[in-house]
Coordinates of C-alpha atoms and ligand atoms in Angstrom, one line a residue:
X1 CA 0.0 -0.3 -0.1
X2 CA 1.1 3.5 -0.9
X3 CA 2.0 5.0 2.9
X4 CA 1.4 8.4 3.9
X5 CA 3.7 9.8 6.1
X6 CA 3.5 12.7 8.8
X7 CA 6.2 13.4 11.2
X8 CA 6.9 16.8 13.1
X9 CA 8.9 18.8 15.5
X10 CA 8.6 21.4 18.2
X11 CA 10.6 24.3 17.3
X12 CA 12.0 25.0 20.7
X13 CA 15.6 25.1 19.4
X14 CA 18.1 23.8 16.7
X15 CA 17.9 20.0 16.2
X16 CA 20.5 17.8 17.3
X17 CA 22.3 14.5 16.6
X18 CA 19.6 12.7 18.7
X19 CA 17.2 14.3 16.0
X20 CA 19.9 13.1 13.0
X21 CA 19.8 9.3 14.2
X22 CA 16.5 9.0 15.6
X23 CA 14.4 10.6 12.9
X24 CA 16.2 12.7 10.3
X25 CA 18.1 10.2 8.5
X26 CA 15.2 8.0 8.0
X27 CA 12.7 10.7 6.8
X28 CA 15.7 11.7 4.1
X29 CA 15.6 7.9 2.9
X30 CA 11.5 7.9 3.1
X31 CA 11.0 10.7 1.0
X32 CA 12.2 8.7 -2.3
X33 CA 9.6 5.6 -1.4
X34 CA 6.4 7.5 0.2
X35 CA 4.8 10.7 0.3
X36 CA 6.1 13.0 3.1
X37 CA 5.1 15.7 5.0
X38 CA 7.0 17.1 8.2
X39 CA 5.2 19.4 10.4
X40 CA 6.7 22.0 12.1
X41 CA 4.5 21.9 15.3
X42 CA 5.0 25.6 16.6
X43 CA 1.7 25.5 18.5
X44 CA 2.6 22.2 20.1
X45 CA 6.1 24.3 21.1
X46 CA 3.8 26.7 22.6
X47 CA 2.2 24.1 25.1
X48 CA 5.5 24.4 27.5
X49 CA 6.6 27.9 26.0
X50 CA 3.2 29.8 26.7
X51 CA 4.7 33.0 28.1
X52 CA 7.8 32.9 25.6
X53 CA 6.5 32.7 22.3
X54 CA 9.6 34.3 20.9
X55 CA 11.3 31.4 21.8
X56 CA 9.3 29.0 19.4
X57 CA 8.8 31.7 16.9
X58 CA 12.8 32.2 16.7
X59 CA 13.3 28.6 15.8
X60 CA 11.2 28.0 13.2
X61 CA 13.4 28.9 10.5
X62 CA 16.4 27.1 12.4
X63 CA 14.6 23.8 12.4
X64 CA 13.6 24.2 8.4
X65 CA 16.9 25.1 7.8
X66 CA 18.3 22.0 9.8
X67 CA 15.8 20.0 7.7
X68 CA 17.6 21.2 4.3
X69 CA 20.8 20.9 5.7
X70 CA 20.6 17.1 6.2
X71 CA 19.0 16.7 2.8
X72 CA 15.1 16.7 3.5
X73 CA 14.2 18.0 -0.4
X74 CA 11.1 20.5 -0.3
X75 CA 10.3 19.3 -3.9
X76 CA 9.7 15.6 -2.3
X77 CA 8.8 16.2 1.1
X78 CA 6.1 18.7 1.9
X79 CA 7.5 21.0 5.0
X80 CA 4.5 23.2 6.8
X81 CA 3.8 25.2 9.7
X82 CA 1.3 24.0 12.2
X83 CA 0.1 27.7 13.3
X84 CA -1.2 28.5 9.7
X85 CA -3.3 25.4 9.1
X86 CA -6.3 26.7 11.3
X87 CA -8.0 23.2 10.2
X88 CA -5.5 21.5 12.5
X89 CA -7.0 23.7 15.7
X90 CA -10.6 23.1 14.5
X91 CA -10.1 19.3 14.5
X92 CA -8.3 19.4 18.0
X93 CA -11.6 21.0 19.7
X94 CA -13.6 18.2 18.1
X95 CA -11.4 15.5 19.2
X96 CA -11.1 17.2 22.9
X97 CA -14.5 16.3 23.7
X98 CA -14.1 12.6 23.2
X99 CA -11.0 12.1 25.5
X100 CA -11.4 12.1 29.1
X101 CA -8.9 14.2 31.2
X102 CA -7.9 11.1 33.4
X103 CA -6.8 9.6 30.0
X104 CA -4.9 12.2 29.2
X105 CA -3.2 12.1 32.8
X106 CA -2.3 8.4 32.0
X107 CA -0.2 9.2 29.2
X108 CA 3.2 8.2 30.4
X109 CA 5.1 10.4 28.2
X110 CA 3.4 13.5 29.1
X111 CA 3.5 12.3 32.7
X112 CA 7.5 12.4 32.7
X113 CA 7.7 15.5 30.9
X114 CA 5.5 17.1 33.7
X115 CA 7.8 15.7 36.4
X116 CA 10.5 17.2 34.6
X117 CA 9.2 20.6 34.0
X118 CA 8.3 21.5 37.3
X119 CA 4.5 23.2 36.6
X120 CA 4.0 22.2 40.1
X121 CA -0.2 22.7 40.1
X122 CA -0.2 25.3 37.2
X123 CA 0.3 22.6 34.3
X124 CA -1.3 24.6 31.0
X125 CA -4.4 22.8 29.7
X126 CA -2.7 23.4 26.4
X127 CA 0.2 21.1 27.5
X128 CA -2.0 18.2 29.1
X129 CA -4.1 18.0 25.7
X130 CA -1.0 18.2 23.1
X131 CA -1.4 14.4 22.5
X132 CA -4.9 15.8 21.1
X133 CA -3.7 18.3 19.0
X134 CA -0.9 15.8 18.0
X135 CA -3.9 13.4 16.9
X136 CA -5.2 16.2 15.1
X137 CA -1.9 16.5 13.1
X138 CA -2.0 12.8 12.2
X139 CA -5.4 12.4 11.1
X140 CA -6.0 15.6 9.2
X141 CA -3.0 14.4 6.8
X142 CA -4.6 11.0 6.8
X143 CA -1.3 9.5 7.6
X144 CA -0.8 5.8 7.6
X145 CA 2.6 5.8 9.0
X146 CA 4.3 8.1 11.6
X147 CA 8.2 7.7 11.9
X148 CA 8.7 8.5 15.7
X149 CA 10.8 7.6 18.5
X150 CA 9.6 5.1 21.5
X151 CA 8.5 8.2 23.6
X152 CA 6.0 8.9 20.9
X153 CA 4.3 5.5 21.2
X154 CA 1.3 6.9 23.5
X155 CA 0.7 9.6 21.1
X156 CA -0.1 7.2 18.2
X157 CA -2.3 5.0 20.5
X158 CA -4.2 7.9 21.3
X159 CA -4.5 9.0 18.1
X160 CA -6.0 5.7 16.7
X161 CA -8.4 5.6 20.0
X162 CA -9.7 9.2 18.6
X163 CA -9.9 7.5 15.1
X164 CA -12.2 5.0 16.6
X165 CA -14.4 7.5 18.3
X166 CA -14.6 9.5 15.7
X167 CA -15.8 6.8 13.2
X168 CA -18.3 5.3 15.9
X169 CA -19.5 8.7 16.4
X170 CA -20.0 9.5 13.0
X171 CA -21.2 6.0 11.8
X172 CA -18.8 5.8 9.3
X173 CA -15.0 5.6 8.7
X174 CA -14.2 9.1 8.2
X175 CA -10.6 8.5 9.5
X176 CA -7.8 6.0 8.9
X177 CA -6.0 4.7 11.6
X178 CA -2.2 4.9 11.8
X179 CA 1.0 2.6 12.6
X180 CA 4.3 4.0 14.2
X181 CA 7.8 3.4 12.1
X182 CA 10.1 3.2 15.0
X183 CA 13.7 3.8 13.9
X184 CA 16.2 1.3 14.4
X185 CA 18.8 3.4 16.3
X186 CA 17.6 4.0 19.9
X187 CA 17.6 7.3 21.6
X188 CA 20.9 8.8 22.1
X189 CA 21.9 10.2 25.5
X190 CA 23.2 13.3 26.3
X191 CA 27.0 13.7 26.3
X192 CA 26.8 13.6 29.9
X193 CA 25.1 10.1 30.2
X194 CA 21.8 11.7 30.9
X195 CA 18.9 10.0 29.2
X196 CA 17.7 13.2 27.9
X197 CA 19.4 15.6 25.2
X198 CA 18.5 19.0 25.4
X199 CA 20.3 22.4 24.5
X200 CA 19.3 23.6 28.1
X201 CA 21.2 21.1 29.8
X202 CA 24.2 21.8 27.5
X203 CA 24.6 18.2 26.9
X204 CA 24.1 18.1 23.2
X205 CA 25.5 18.7 20.0
X206 CA 23.4 20.8 17.6
X207 CA 23.5 20.3 13.6
X208 CA 25.2 23.8 13.5
X209 CA 28.1 23.0 15.8
X210 CA 31.5 24.3 14.7
X211 CA 34.6 22.1 14.6
X212 CA 35.7 23.6 18.2
X213 CA 32.1 22.9 19.9
X214 CA 32.3 19.3 18.4
X215 CA 36.0 18.5 19.9
X216 CA 34.9 20.3 23.2
X217 CA 31.6 18.1 23.4
X218 CA 33.7 14.8 22.6
X219 CA 36.0 15.9 25.3
X220 CA 33.5 16.2 28.0
X221 CA 31.8 13.0 26.9
X222 CA 31.1 10.5 29.9
X223 CA 32.7 7.2 29.6
X224 CA 33.5 4.6 32.4
X225 CA 34.4 6.5 35.4
X226 CA 36.5 3.2 36.7
X227 CA 38.3 3.2 33.7
X228 CA 41.4 5.3 35.4
X229 CA 44.7 3.7 33.8
X230 CA 44.8 2.8 30.3
X231 CA 45.6 -0.7 30.9
X232 CA 42.5 -1.2 33.6
X233 CA 39.4 -3.4 31.9
X234 CA 36.8 -0.6 30.8
X235 CA 33.2 -1.1 30.6
X236 CA 31.5 -0.6 27.2
X237 CA 27.8 -0.6 28.8
X238 CA 26.7 3.0 29.2
X239 CA 29.7 4.3 27.8
X240 CA 28.4 7.2 26.1
X241 CA 31.4 7.2 23.6
X242 CA 30.6 3.6 22.6
X243 CA 26.9 4.7 22.2
X244 CA 27.8 7.4 19.9
X245 CA 30.1 4.9 17.8
X246 CA 27.4 2.7 17.8
X247 CA 25.0 5.4 16.3
X248 CA 27.7 6.9 13.6
X249 CA 30.6 4.9 13.1
X250 CA 30.1 3.2 9.6
X251 CA 32.3 0.1 10.3
X252 CA 30.5 -2.1 12.8
X253 CA 33.3 -4.7 12.7
X254 CA 35.8 -2.4 14.0
X255 CA 33.8 -1.3 16.8
X256 CA 33.2 -4.6 17.7
X257 CA 37.0 -5.1 17.9
X258 CA 37.2 -1.5 19.5
X259 CA 34.7 -3.1 22.3
X260 CA 36.7 -6.2 23.1
X261 CA 40.0 -4.3 23.2
X262 CA 38.4 -1.8 25.8
X263 CA 36.9 -4.6 28.0
X264 CA 40.4 -6.3 28.2
X265 CA 42.3 -3.1 29.0
X266 CA 44.8 -1.3 26.8
X267 CA 42.9 1.2 25.1
X268 CA 42.7 4.5 26.3
X269 CA 39.8 6.6 26.3
X270 CA 41.6 9.5 24.6
X271 CA 42.0 7.0 21.6
X272 CA 38.6 6.3 21.7
X273 CA 37.6 10.1 21.6
X274 CA 39.8 10.7 18.9
X275 CA 38.0 8.1 16.7
X276 CA 34.7 9.4 17.4
X277 CA 35.6 13.0 17.2
X278 CA 36.7 12.4 13.7
X279 CA 33.7 10.5 12.7
X280 CA 31.2 13.3 14.2
X281 CA 33.3 15.7 12.2
X282 CA 33.0 14.1 8.7
X283 CA 29.4 13.6 9.5
X284 CA 28.6 17.1 10.7
X285 CA 30.9 19.1 8.2
X286 CA 29.1 18.9 4.7
X287 CA 25.5 19.4 7.3
X288 CA 27.2 22.7 8.6
X289 CA 28.2 23.8 5.2
X290 CA 24.8 23.4 3.7
X291 CA 23.3 24.8 6.8
X292 CA 25.1 27.9 6.7
X293 CA 24.5 28.1 3.0
X294 CA 20.6 28.1 3.3
X295 CA 20.1 29.8 6.8
X296 CA 20.9 33.5 5.3
X297 CA 18.5 33.1 2.5
X298 CA 15.6 33.9 4.6
X299 CA 13.3 34.9 1.7
X300 CA 13.7 31.4 0.4
X301 CA 12.9 29.5 3.7
X302 CA 10.0 32.0 3.9
X303 CA 9.1 30.5 0.4
X304 CA 9.7 26.8 1.0
X305 CA 7.4 27.0 4.3
X306 CA 4.6 29.0 2.0
X307 CA 4.4 26.7 -0.6
X308 CA 4.5 23.4 1.7
X309 CA 1.6 25.1 3.9
X310 CA -0.3 26.1 1.3
X311 CA -0.6 22.4 0.0
X312 CA -1.0 21.4 3.7
X313 CA -3.9 23.6 3.8
X314 CA -6.2 22.5 1.1
X315 CA -5.1 18.8 2.4
X316 CA -6.3 19.6 6.2
X317 CA -9.2 21.5 5.5
X318 CA -10.7 18.9 3.8
X319 CA -10.3 16.4 6.4
X320 CA -12.0 18.9 8.8
X321 CA -14.8 19.5 6.2
X322 CA -15.4 16.0 6.4
X323 CA -15.3 15.4 10.3
X324 CA -17.9 18.5 10.5
X325 CA -20.0 17.3 8.0
X326 CA -19.8 13.5 9.4
X327 CA -21.2 15.2 12.5
X328 CA -24.1 16.7 10.8
X329 CA -22.3 20.2 11.7
X330 CA -22.1 21.3 8.2
X331 CA -26.0 23.2 8.3
X332 CA -24.2 26.4 6.7
X333 CA -22.5 24.2 4.4
Ligands
LIG1 N1 5.3 15.5 19.5 C1 6.4 15.7 18.6 C2 7.5 16.1 19.3 O1 7.9 15.9 20.5 C3 6.4 16.5 17.6 C4 5.1 16.5 16.6 C5 4.1 17.5 16.7 C6 4.6 15.4 15.8 N2 3.2 16.8 15.8 C7 3.5 15.4 15.3 C8 5.3 14.1 15.6 C9 2.7 14.6 14.6 C10 4.8 13.4 14.7 C11 3.6 13.4 14.5 O2 8.9 16.2 19.0

């Protein structure tokens, strides 16, 4: 079956290496085989930046430049902006009446995020309900396949619940269910070994990082704290340098050999880090170059986003109109 793909990112910072292995590489490959849309989810970005909308606004073109830099081709992938697609907000309002607050509170990803953000008792209503808006995104494009990280699986589950409820209320199949497409590379940890990579924690390498920043980041990387002398046996599990080598180094057999040597003892952290640094410099250098080329041409970026958003507007309006009509609310047409 021909797959219709929707993915998206909140524009709250430049994209980083975690995004690159987790989803961007996959999106570049998918644009040849399926019809793909990427949504810059600025409205979702506002759900935890409601009082600082500038942060979100300022990152829209940054994220777009990241897409182009890694090789997403606007001729083959539609790139669009959530806040300029009112049909998504309209669908969100319809769906919000079919999902209970307790269902939203059970979402494990949202739960973890809420705990991390220290909202206290002031959880924004928009934040708690962003999975509903994500269901609107996915269904508005009639997506059949959603490439996501594992943390997004609860969103897919909720989306399919909403699809079934809407179809039940409408008495016919207005919307279609979707499947997640998990990336083969597991989530990259931050350079300090923390599970979450984020710019605010300062433990990430963004796609526009320069040579010195990459060098510095690798130097700071968490290895095995008990690997003190070169000849000591070292631990590979949880060693961030190895996790990154697994994700980025093309020659797997060579990495297996390095792991054996490291476990045995005699392989220095500095040597490992040098191998990783060279590999990351090589990976990021063409991306940084392309990024620098596109980021200065604001007019071109705007025009790419505008034409993608116009295409998306027709598509999403048609779905919103159908849902509305299926509820009998098309009294005025
Ligand atoms: N929730 C995603 C993130 O955290 C972004 C997103 C918004 C998304 N709408 C989407 C992802 C639709 C896939 C499909 O980055």
